[in-house]
Amino acid sequence: MLSMKNISKVYQTEKVQTHALRDFNLEVAEGEFIAVTGPSGSGKTTFLNIAGMLEPHTGGQYMLDGIDVGKLSDNQTADLRNQKIGFIFQGFNLIPDLNLFENIEVPLRYAGIKSAERKRRIVECLEKVGLASRAKHLPQQLSGGQQQRVAIARALAGKPRFLLADEPTGNLDSLMARQVMELLESINEEGATIIMVTHDAELARRAPRNIQVVDGQLADFTLYQNKTIEAVANATAMEV
Amino acid sequence: MLFYYMDIGWRSLRRTPLVSILMVCAIAIGIGITMTSLSVYHMMSMDPIPAKSDRLFAVQLNTMDDNTDWWSDDNMPFQLTFKDAMHLHKLKLNDRDENIDIRKTAMLVAQFAVHMNNDEMAPFLAMTRIAGREFFPMFEREFVYGSSWSQEQENNAEAVIVINQELNERLFGGSNSVGKEIYLDDTPFRIVGVMQQWDIHTKFYDVNNGPFDSPEPIFMPITLVEPNQIDTAGNTNGWKYGDINSWEDFLQSENFWLQFWVELDNKQETQRFEDYLLAYLTEEATKGRFEREVPSFSVRDVNNWLDYRGVVSEDNKVLVGLSFLFLAVCLANILGLLLGKFLRRAPEVGVRRALGASKRQVFLQHLVEVSILGLLGGSLGIAIAQLGLWGVRTTSGNYQALATMDLGMLLAAPAIAIVSCIIAGLYPAWLVCKTQPAIYLKTQ
């Protein structure tokens, strides 16, 4: 479903060249639930942004459902993102002056879905996250956990096959974090492919597949155990 | 998506009320001032008689010696001498073809003391247009009561007049005054017609004495000039020295000037009339009246005539230019405010981009928002322009018909405001739509 070959990302300023990702290779199959861990600054979010087509990669090839993402125009990229990808952010990123219904409606508007279908999907998604009765509330009237559930509902509304979550429990207490994780697991069981960046080792362990990003490169969990254990241990120690 | 963009735009404006009010006021002031000057300019320069402006022609004849100076750009007198004008006025061009007749009229303006020869009403001065009876159909004048004087009355130089509706209201309370008499100086004149009010913005048929003055309230036959010795209120400068010892001398002099208009319905009539003018000038030169190698005349339609006479002065054009410059200054301020407003919203744009909005959609969304701003500013600008035009009307009596906004200007105001706001919003909208969404998603 997702294939990254030798992906690199270089941030260039006048004097400094920063390699955020280098020779990054990853294959993700349909229906997988992958936890991405790694030290701060290792390139996890850059990987997630490139996977979500929020920023372009500098080199290599990124194929999503057989489509070479690097060759798409901005409009095509936006359409592909809208149709196939749902985002869940650490900071929820709900639009403050839109109520829950309207927040969830945003991706559906850009997808050109008709009013009646939009309404049906929004109600369905709000019911799924247990907030159907709060549809007219503004985000600031909800707790952090509830806001994240709305963000998940918004990500699900477009029926994406691919959910990208960037530290979705980072701003939540442990109880709410567990609830959100359970929600993600149930979504995964329904068939959605999920890639979740997290610093929470407990949550990462609940994911069937774990990958590590270290210095902009992928270290698979097995590799991590056998070959790069020292490097990862050092990196983790630095993070702590 | 347009309604969705409008909804987002409206919410955005309400979210920052102070900035929105500032921007609306800035565009309103700019539009108000621009539309004030543009409306006056528009009324000055618009076609005063669109139905037949291409068929009415002002005539000029150069009956001066070569190398004689006149104060026109092309060294040609703006008007015709009395003898030339009356010759053309009486001209019959339908001798060869009975089906072709040409409407034409010589005309001048004079001033009289108007009274009723009783103690009930004090005399007052009024300008009087002295013209042929064909003036009325040529310039599409309709009558409330009666009609214009007859050809017979004109030929016999009868003391008859047509008055306008306003004067009829003043003298007779608006009742049918046909057949009644009023006095112009010491002469009684019988009213034969009451002309409908003529709210003309440019007195195009005579731009010599105040092109934006109101039309005269009284009209009388041109044939009265000679027997009644009616002197013109217009120009009596001449190019040639001559002894003028009597009224007859004055009429035959090169100093008594009249306007002359002709209605020519097609190219054949125009050609025929021009051929006649050429023959007439050649004959006059042969008689030794003036010495010119090449006879020179001009026949200009209404709009060319107004352009030639410079009715809309350079000052008016400069004023319009300055008002647009002022609008540009307002827009520069709006651009600054929009930049701040839009860039502050970049995180929300980042979210929208992540959720599937393309750069184009984000760009359009912001342009719709500035269009709403333009619509609001334009509407308020119309109110400010009305205030400005009221100011112009109250400070200058001659601008009563000019300092108004017609339907075209009323529609143009919001259109200019919207286009202006879109221009001001292009850069901020482009800037916000090209930002990388990823930057803001992590930092929100």
XYZ file of C-alpha atoms in Angstrom:
684
model
C 0.000 0.000 0.000
C 2.769 2.426 0.989
C 6.242 2.043 -0.360
C 9.167 4.359 0.330
C 12.460 3.678 -1.419
C 15.614 5.608 -0.573
C 13.577 8.586 0.542
C 15.615 11.582 1.600
C 14.641 14.969 2.934
C 17.076 17.830 3.087
C 16.290 21.209 4.654
C 18.485 23.817 3.083
C 19.189 27.237 4.540
C 21.755 29.690 3.229
C 24.599 28.071 5.129
C 23.322 24.845 6.616
C 22.121 21.673 5.030
C 20.162 19.379 7.341
C 19.403 15.784 6.360
C 16.151 14.981 8.120
C 15.741 11.655 6.319
C 18.286 9.662 4.335
C 17.941 6.370 2.487
C 14.640 5.809 4.215
C 12.991 2.580 3.111
C 9.648 1.314 4.285
C 6.932 -1.010 3.040
C 3.533 -0.884 4.678
C 0.852 -3.416 3.866
C -2.890 -2.842 3.907
C -4.385 -3.049 7.399
C -1.148 -2.758 9.357
C -0.926 -0.814 12.611
C 2.594 0.555 12.974
C 4.026 2.463 15.897
C 6.929 4.741 15.020
C 9.277 5.590 17.828
C 12.635 7.222 18.049
C 14.434 10.058 19.780
C 13.358 13.656 19.333
C 14.710 15.135 16.138
C 15.278 11.723 14.601
C 12.925 12.422 11.676
C 9.686 10.746 12.791
C 7.467 13.733 12.059
C 9.290 14.457 8.806
C 8.585 10.862 7.758
C 4.928 11.291 8.734
C 4.660 14.600 6.834
C 6.136 13.032 3.718
C 3.865 10.007 4.090
C 0.901 12.387 4.370
C 2.179 14.486 1.446
C 2.248 17.570 3.668
C 5.756 18.258 2.432
C 7.661 16.962 -0.561
C 10.583 14.565 -0.276
C 13.939 15.613 -1.722
C 14.969 12.284 -3.217
C 13.866 8.689 -3.640
C 10.498 7.297 -4.578
C 7.275 7.302 -2.604
C 4.438 5.162 -3.971
C 0.997 5.280 -2.416
C -1.425 2.696 -3.739
C 0.746 2.415 -6.834
C 0.804 6.159 -7.453
C 4.174 7.915 -7.618
C 3.466 10.807 -5.243
C 6.509 12.774 -6.375
C 5.022 13.238 -9.831
C 1.691 14.715 -8.701
C 0.664 18.353 -9.000
C -0.528 20.280 -5.947
C -4.177 19.736 -6.895
C -3.623 16.001 -7.429
C -1.730 15.748 -4.155
C -4.544 17.536 -2.317
C -7.131 15.195 -3.869
C -5.100 12.106 -3.014
C -4.583 13.317 0.543
C -8.285 14.059 0.871
C -9.345 10.657 -0.492
C -6.850 8.302 1.111
C -5.351 9.870 4.217
C -6.696 10.926 7.584
C -4.588 12.924 10.049
C -4.615 12.917 13.820
C -2.360 15.483 15.485
C -0.959 15.799 18.971
C -2.487 19.288 19.292
C -5.838 18.117 17.859
C -5.805 21.013 15.353
C -9.528 21.594 15.476
C -10.635 24.927 13.993
C -11.716 26.932 17.036
C -14.665 28.856 15.607
C -16.264 25.822 13.957
C -18.420 23.521 16.047
C -17.772 19.783 16.085
C -20.143 19.117 13.199
C -18.472 21.799 11.067
C -14.971 20.666 12.002
C -15.706 17.145 10.852
C -17.366 18.546 7.751
C -14.149 20.254 6.512
C -12.554 17.301 4.651
C -15.951 16.271 3.292
C -16.444 19.748 1.834
C -13.127 19.527 0.007
C -14.040 16.038 -1.182
C -17.147 17.516 -2.836
C -19.535 15.231 -0.959
C -23.193 16.283 -1.074
C -24.941 17.761 1.945
C -27.114 14.779 2.914
C -24.193 12.349 2.664
C -21.991 14.729 4.645
C -24.527 14.884 7.426
C -24.935 11.106 7.510
C -21.190 10.526 7.745
C -20.640 13.197 10.397
C -23.383 11.783 12.639
C -21.974 8.289 12.136
C -18.443 9.390 13.038
C -19.571 11.379 16.065
C -21.511 8.356 17.299
C -18.433 6.216 16.803
C -16.364 8.463 19.086
C -19.227 8.876 21.560
C -19.838 12.587 20.979
C -23.042 12.612 18.956
C -24.802 14.766 21.543
C -22.081 17.441 21.382
C -22.260 18.168 17.664
C -23.071 21.842 18.153
C -20.386 22.440 20.770
C -17.247 24.381 20.047
C -13.882 22.618 20.554
C -12.968 24.743 23.570
C -16.053 23.460 25.362
C -14.584 19.935 25.347
C -11.830 18.217 27.334
C -8.536 17.311 25.644
C -9.566 13.682 25.262
C -12.889 14.655 23.745
C -11.155 17.042 21.334
C -8.847 14.252 20.227
C -11.847 12.000 19.650
C -13.362 14.725 17.486
C -10.066 14.916 15.565
C -10.257 11.145 15.063
C -13.870 11.468 13.914
C -12.759 14.140 11.458
C -9.969 11.889 10.201
C -12.435 9.035 9.739
C -15.210 11.037 8.064
C -13.604 10.899 4.648
C -13.317 7.103 4.991
C -9.546 7.101 4.478
C -7.679 3.834 4.115
C -4.689 5.351 5.788
C -4.550 7.077 9.190
C -1.462 9.035 10.186
C -1.305 9.916 13.853
C 1.415 12.180 15.202
C 1.635 11.575 18.930
C -2.144 11.394 19.269
C -1.967 10.874 23.011
C 0.843 13.331 23.685
C -1.436 15.917 25.301
C -3.671 13.471 27.157
C -3.564 11.885 30.589
C -3.036 8.121 30.760
C -6.717 7.235 31.048
C -7.682 9.314 28.024
C -4.612 8.079 26.151
C -5.785 4.499 26.656
C -9.268 5.367 25.459
C -7.882 6.998 22.324
C -5.599 4.019 21.726
C -8.543 1.640 22.059
C -10.426 3.715 19.524
C -7.496 3.535 17.103
C -7.268 -0.198 17.587
C -10.948 -0.645 16.791
C -10.528 1.485 13.684
C -7.588 -0.677 12.639
C -9.667 -3.796 13.193
C -12.207 -2.360 10.750
C -9.499 -2.309 8.085
C -7.783 1.074 8.221
C -3.999 1.152 7.997
C -2.526 3.205 10.837
C 0.905 4.697 11.311
C 1.272 6.262 14.723
C 4.257 8.275 15.925
C 4.565 8.069 19.672
C 6.975 8.520 22.537
C 4.873 6.309 24.785
C 6.564 2.907 24.999
C 3.457 1.267 26.455
C 1.289 2.432 23.559
C 3.973 1.476 21.048
C 4.045 -2.034 22.430
C 0.309 -2.385 21.765
C 0.919 -1.869 18.048
C 1.545 -5.098 16.088
C 4.551 -3.598 14.318
C 7.107 -1.211 15.748
C 9.681 0.736 13.772
C 12.403 3.020 15.004
C 13.651 6.140 13.262
C 17.163 7.066 14.202
C 19.132 9.873 12.556
C 16.714 9.993 9.678
C 16.968 6.323 8.916
C 14.703 3.419 9.608
C 15.720 0.843 12.155
C 13.300 -2.050 12.131
C 12.598 -3.528 15.544
C 14.437 -6.757 14.766
C 17.368 -4.819 13.399
C 17.181 -2.627 16.438
C 17.605 -5.702 18.633
C 20.367 -7.330 16.647
C 22.464 -4.644 15.002
C 21.889 -1.131 16.209
C 21.077 -1.716 19.814
C 23.971 0.370 20.976
C 23.097 3.354 18.817
C 19.460 3.298 19.792
C 20.302 2.916 23.448
C 22.539 5.962 23.229
C 19.872 7.917 21.387
C 17.218 6.963 23.907
C 19.542 7.919 26.738
C 20.072 11.312 25.113
C 16.307 11.794 24.820
C 15.746 11.003 28.496
C -17.872 25.682 -2.751
C -18.571 29.409 -3.263
C -21.163 29.510 -0.481
C -18.794 27.569 1.774
C -16.026 30.081 1.063
C -18.467 32.922 1.739
C -19.406 31.330 5.056
C -15.743 30.917 6.041
C -15.003 34.484 4.925
C -17.885 35.955 6.883
C -16.864 34.038 10.025
C -13.299 35.227 9.564
C -14.409 38.860 9.336
C -16.534 38.473 12.455
C -13.651 36.816 14.294
C -11.562 40.006 14.058
C -14.200 42.749 14.190
C -11.854 45.680 14.788
C -9.554 44.822 11.889
C -12.573 44.118 9.688
C -14.181 47.467 10.543
C -10.872 49.224 9.849
C -10.579 47.576 6.459
C -14.219 48.234 5.533
C -13.825 51.891 6.533
C -10.592 52.215 4.533
C -12.150 50.807 1.384
C -15.348 52.807 1.980
C -13.474 56.100 2.233
C -11.407 55.258 -0.848
C -14.469 54.219 -2.824
C -16.504 57.167 -1.533
C -13.971 59.714 -2.730
C -13.256 57.869 -5.971
C -16.932 57.474 -6.814
C -17.641 61.132 -6.044
C -15.134 62.350 -8.617
C -15.809 59.466 -11.001
C -19.578 60.075 -10.917
C -19.163 63.736 -11.798
C -16.687 62.805 -14.529
C -19.015 60.072 -15.796
C -21.985 62.442 -15.984
C -19.848 65.088 -17.685
C -18.483 62.726 -20.278
C -21.487 60.499 -20.922
C -23.430 60.744 -24.155
C -26.076 63.434 -23.533
C -28.444 62.213 -26.225
C -27.544 58.589 -26.942
C -30.491 57.888 -29.242
C -29.249 60.304 -31.897
C -25.873 61.684 -30.872
C -24.398 60.256 -34.064
C -26.984 62.061 -36.195
C -26.767 65.544 -34.703
C -23.892 67.642 -35.981
C -22.391 70.956 -34.920
C -21.242 72.965 -37.910
C -18.182 75.206 -38.148
C -17.173 77.338 -41.118
C -13.842 79.025 -41.466
C -14.760 82.373 -42.982
C -11.509 84.085 -42.027
C -8.479 85.023 -44.103
C -5.593 82.595 -44.129
C -3.074 83.281 -41.341
C -5.725 84.818 -39.133
C -5.630 83.658 -35.538
C -8.566 82.358 -33.582
C -8.410 80.891 -30.072
C -9.446 77.408 -31.029
C -6.878 74.616 -31.346
C -7.533 74.228 -35.066
C -7.867 77.974 -35.632
C -11.508 77.629 -36.613
C -14.316 79.700 -35.050
C -16.587 77.628 -32.826
C -19.698 79.379 -34.139
C -21.068 80.762 -37.372
C -21.656 84.396 -38.131
C -25.282 85.493 -38.117
C -25.407 85.778 -41.900
C -23.911 82.300 -42.439
C -26.065 80.697 -39.774
C -29.267 82.257 -41.103
C -28.351 81.352 -44.654
C -27.981 77.700 -43.661
C -31.040 77.905 -41.418
C -33.206 78.859 -44.386
C -31.479 76.506 -46.773
C -33.639 74.048 -48.666
C -31.626 70.999 -49.541
C -34.586 68.986 -50.705
C -34.862 70.679 -54.087
C -33.381 67.700 -55.867
C -35.035 64.983 -53.833
C -38.384 65.699 -52.216
C -38.029 62.702 -49.918
C -34.971 64.085 -48.201
C -35.381 66.904 -45.758
C -32.798 67.990 -43.288
C -33.629 69.337 -39.870
C -31.400 72.184 -38.818
C -31.396 75.215 -36.625
C -29.345 78.288 -35.938
C -29.508 79.408 -32.334
C -28.255 81.898 -29.814
C -28.975 82.855 -26.259
C -30.253 86.192 -24.956
C -31.343 87.461 -21.597
C -34.666 89.139 -20.822
C -36.506 90.516 -17.847
C -39.550 88.327 -17.436
C -42.733 89.768 -15.918
C -46.513 89.620 -16.158
C -47.006 93.367 -16.535
C -48.750 93.570 -13.183
C -47.830 94.285 -9.588
C -48.326 90.749 -8.377
C -44.982 89.375 -9.474
C -41.596 91.061 -9.483
C -39.677 90.834 -12.779
C -36.778 88.439 -12.927
C -34.023 87.778 -15.442
C -34.149 84.633 -17.516
C -31.997 83.266 -20.292
C -33.840 82.612 -23.512
C -32.878 80.236 -26.277
C -33.627 81.698 -29.669
C -33.834 78.959 -32.262
C -35.760 77.479 -35.141
C -38.856 75.382 -34.524
C -36.916 72.276 -35.538
C -34.884 72.626 -32.361
C -37.600 70.664 -30.516
C -37.788 67.526 -32.653
C -34.021 67.620 -33.248
C -33.289 67.514 -29.524
C -36.214 65.237 -28.707
C -38.214 67.707 -26.691
C -41.760 66.779 -25.680
C -44.559 69.111 -24.629
C -46.822 69.080 -21.603
C -49.189 71.566 -23.207
C -49.396 72.863 -26.771
C -46.496 72.478 -29.173
C -43.714 74.428 -30.771
C -44.568 77.446 -32.922
C -45.600 76.750 -36.499
C -43.444 77.307 -39.585
C -45.786 80.112 -40.547
C -45.375 81.797 -37.157
C -41.620 81.453 -37.507
C -41.625 82.860 -41.038
C -43.773 85.793 -39.895
C -41.590 86.413 -36.836
C -44.597 86.296 -34.556
C -44.108 87.051 -30.873
C -44.634 83.535 -29.620
C -42.669 81.510 -27.115
C -42.332 78.103 -25.578
C -41.653 77.947 -21.841
C -40.472 75.020 -19.773
C -42.454 73.205 -17.115
C -40.602 74.858 -14.242
C -41.338 78.364 -15.463
C -44.940 77.384 -16.165
C -45.173 76.180 -12.561
C -43.722 79.444 -11.320
C -45.893 81.717 -13.428
C -49.114 79.758 -13.804
C -49.046 77.179 -11.013
C -48.575 74.383 -13.523
C -51.895 74.948 -15.317
C -52.210 74.995 -19.090
C -50.772 78.379 -20.051
C -51.032 77.989 -23.820
C -52.520 81.177 -25.262
C -51.539 83.289 -22.247
C -49.052 86.160 -22.461
C -45.908 87.001 -20.562
C -43.603 89.951 -21.060
C -39.964 89.719 -22.034
C -38.567 93.168 -21.359
C -41.349 95.345 -22.752
C -42.739 92.993 -25.368
C -45.684 90.675 -24.779
C -45.208 87.103 -26.030
C -47.937 84.517 -26.421
C -47.188 81.053 -25.056
C -47.723 78.320 -27.652
C -46.240 75.399 -25.788
C -45.058 74.197 -22.396
C -42.039 71.956 -22.779
C -41.427 69.000 -20.491
C -38.713 69.529 -17.915
C -35.310 68.909 -19.494
C -32.965 67.433 -16.877
C -29.923 67.389 -19.077
C -26.509 66.924 -17.475
C -24.551 68.624 -20.250
C -25.998 71.507 -22.261
C -24.353 70.039 -25.303
C -26.168 72.210 -27.850
C -24.422 75.289 -26.465
C -21.209 74.726 -24.542
C -20.041 78.332 -24.945
C -21.614 79.712 -21.798
C -21.481 77.108 -19.046
C -21.732 73.641 -20.585
C -23.231 72.340 -17.361
C -25.801 75.094 -16.858
C -29.469 74.164 -16.945
C -31.304 74.540 -20.257
C -33.001 77.885 -20.775
C -36.592 78.167 -19.527
C -37.796 80.170 -22.565
C -37.531 79.489 -26.314
C -38.470 81.901 -29.096
C -38.228 81.880 -32.930
C -34.858 82.790 -34.431
C -36.580 85.036 -36.958
C -37.352 87.520 -34.140
C -33.696 88.481 -33.848
C -33.654 90.763 -36.855
C -36.914 92.727 -36.443
C -36.728 92.889 -32.628
C -33.027 93.709 -32.603
C -32.302 91.009 -30.048
C -28.671 91.121 -29.080
C -26.840 87.958 -28.173
C -25.705 87.200 -24.652
C -22.822 85.355 -26.275
C -19.665 86.229 -28.151
C -19.342 89.392 -30.313
C -15.603 89.269 -30.969
C -14.583 89.296 -34.620
C -11.474 88.614 -36.633
C -11.851 91.518 -38.993
C -12.153 95.224 -38.457
C -15.283 96.760 -39.927
C -17.483 99.796 -39.459
C -20.621 98.872 -37.599
C -22.969 101.818 -37.508
C -26.355 100.161 -37.482
C -28.185 96.990 -36.458
C -28.067 95.871 -40.077
C -24.285 96.416 -40.113
C -23.989 94.296 -36.964
C -26.053 91.482 -38.445
C -23.872 91.434 -41.545
C -20.628 91.753 -39.601
C -18.102 89.079 -38.686
C -18.858 89.742 -34.999
C -22.314 88.288 -34.358
C -21.955 84.581 -33.653
C -24.552 81.814 -33.524
C -24.458 78.080 -32.974
C -25.650 75.901 -35.797
C -26.848 72.292 -35.563
C -28.015 69.965 -38.281
C -29.572 66.495 -38.153
C -28.173 64.170 -40.824
C -29.638 60.695 -40.888
C -27.207 58.940 -43.177
C -23.955 59.245 -45.106
C -25.727 60.470 -48.218
C -27.285 63.373 -46.369
C -23.983 64.153 -44.698
C -22.154 64.098 -48.021
C -24.783 66.287 -49.612
C -24.652 68.794 -46.778
C -20.855 68.901 -46.814
C -20.861 69.376 -50.567
C -23.145 72.329 -50.081
C -20.893 73.836 -47.375
C -17.894 73.532 -49.678
C -19.762 75.228 -52.504
C -21.026 77.960 -50.176
C -17.559 78.714 -48.805
C -16.065 78.749 -52.289
C -18.737 81.199 -53.390
C -18.204 83.455 -50.354
C -14.455 83.471 -51.012
C -15.103 84.303 -54.667
C -17.167 87.273 -53.510
C -14.057 88.530 -51.728
C -15.429 88.167 -48.192
C -12.246 86.354 -47.082
C -9.090 85.046 -48.656
C -8.480 81.361 -48.193
C -6.660 78.994 -50.478
C -8.561 75.949 -49.250
C -12.140 76.257 -47.977
C -12.372 74.860 -44.476
C -15.342 73.629 -42.495
C -16.170 71.022 -39.901
C -19.203 68.875 -39.166
C -18.891 67.051 -35.837
C -21.391 64.777 -34.133
C -22.361 65.390 -30.519
C -19.675 63.351 -28.803
C -16.913 64.518 -31.121
C -18.100 68.050 -30.590
C -17.973 67.735 -26.786
C -14.542 66.184 -27.058
C -13.324 68.893 -29.429
C -14.636 71.629 -27.167
C -12.938 70.045 -24.162
C -16.134 70.017 -22.155
C -14.565 67.569 -19.741
C -11.521 69.524 -18.710
C -8.096 68.124 -17.915
C -8.712 69.178 -14.311
C -11.581 66.708 -14.076
C -9.424 63.936 -15.445
C -6.611 64.788 -13.030
C -9.120 64.798 -10.174
C -10.316 61.317 -11.107
C -6.685 60.175 -11.323
C -5.921 61.625 -7.902
C -8.963 59.982 -6.370
C -7.824 56.611 -7.735
C -4.397 57.287 -6.249
C -6.098 57.873 -2.927
C -7.935 54.588 -3.368
C -4.567 52.952 -4.021
C -3.269 54.352 -0.716
C -6.323 52.906 1.037
C -5.650 49.588 -0.662
C -2.026 49.638 0.461
C -3.262 49.927 4.040
C -5.749 47.134 3.472
C -2.992 44.993 1.995
C -0.965 45.443 5.178
C -3.915 44.544 7.374
C -4.757 41.537 5.204
C -1.178 40.324 5.358
C -1.257 40.342 9.138
C -4.702 38.779 9.289
C -4.059 36.025 6.762
C -0.629 35.050 8.023
C -1.984 34.829 11.559
C -4.428 32.307 10.176
C -1.706 30.158 8.571
C -2.124 27.380 11.173
C -5.801 26.988 10.238
C -4.801 26.978 6.583
C -2.298 24.237 7.426
C -5.106 22.146 8.891
C -7.318 22.749 5.865
C -4.467 21.779 3.560
C -3.888 18.597 5.572
C -7.585 17.798 5.280
C -7.553 18.006 1.494
C -7.690 21.678 0.453
C -5.487 22.472 -2.514
C -3.474 25.690 -2.763
C -5.992 26.874 -5.342
C -8.906 26.280 -2.999
C -7.157 28.118 -0.160
C -6.342 30.968 -2.539
C -9.942 31.218 -3.747
C -11.266 31.029 -0.198
C -9.223 34.081 0.755
C -10.197 35.983 -2.383
C -13.862 35.361 -1.585
C -13.239 36.763 1.879
C -11.688 39.944 0.474
C -14.569 40.178 -1.985
C -17.003 40.248 0.936
C -14.843 42.968 2.407
C -15.052 44.842 -0.896
C -18.815 44.451 -1.072
C -19.246 45.847 2.445
C -16.759 48.659 1.788
C -18.344 49.410 -1.571
C -21.813 49.655 -0.059
C -20.603 52.009 2.652
C -18.585 53.828 -0.016
C -21.797 54.558 -1.942
C -23.178 56.295 1.138
C -19.969 58.346 1.462
C -20.069 59.162 -2.264
C -23.678 60.337 -1.916
C -22.531 62.618 0.886
C -19.704 63.911 -1.303
C -22.022 64.512 -4.255
C -24.461 66.326 -1.989
C -21.544 68.527 -0.967
C -20.715 69.233 -4.622
C -24.363 70.072 -5.381
C -24.677 72.447 -2.467
C -21.431 74.283 -3.221
C -21.974 74.617 -6.971
C -25.363 75.393 -8.475
C -24.175 74.345 -11.931
C -23.552 70.768 -10.830
C -27.131 69.900 -9.886
C -27.575 67.391 -12.708
C -23.924 66.340 -12.734
C -23.279 65.512 -9.105
C -25.432 62.415 -9.042
C -24.883 58.678 -9.326
C -26.770 56.925 -12.063
C -27.521 53.207 -11.991
C -24.272 52.428 -13.787
C -22.223 54.213 -11.137
C -24.253 52.611 -8.326
C -23.363 49.201 -9.740
C -19.792 50.231 -10.526
C -19.066 51.258 -6.919
C -19.245 47.774 -5.356
C -17.643 46.287 -8.478
C -14.644 48.640 -8.202
C -14.492 47.974 -4.456
C -14.509 44.205 -4.958
C -11.904 44.311 -7.735
C -9.746 46.673 -5.645
C -9.964 44.391 -2.623
C -9.146 41.354 -4.737
C -6.069 43.168 -6.063
C -5.071 44.075 -2.496
C -5.740 40.513 -1.362
C -3.843 38.724 -4.123
C -0.443 38.879 -2.460
C -1.575 37.981 1.080
C -3.746 35.144 -0.296
C -0.869 33.851 -2.422
C 1.503 34.056 0.531
C -0.779 32.132 2.851
C -1.626 29.442 0.321
C 1.987 28.710 -0.527
C 3.096 28.138 3.062
C 3.958 24.544 3.941
C 1.136 23.164 6.115
C 3.501 20.861 7.977
C 5.179 23.817 9.692
C 2.000 24.767 11.514
C 0.487 21.383 12.253
C 3.088 20.433 14.825
C 3.301 23.846 16.448
C -0.398 24.628 16.930
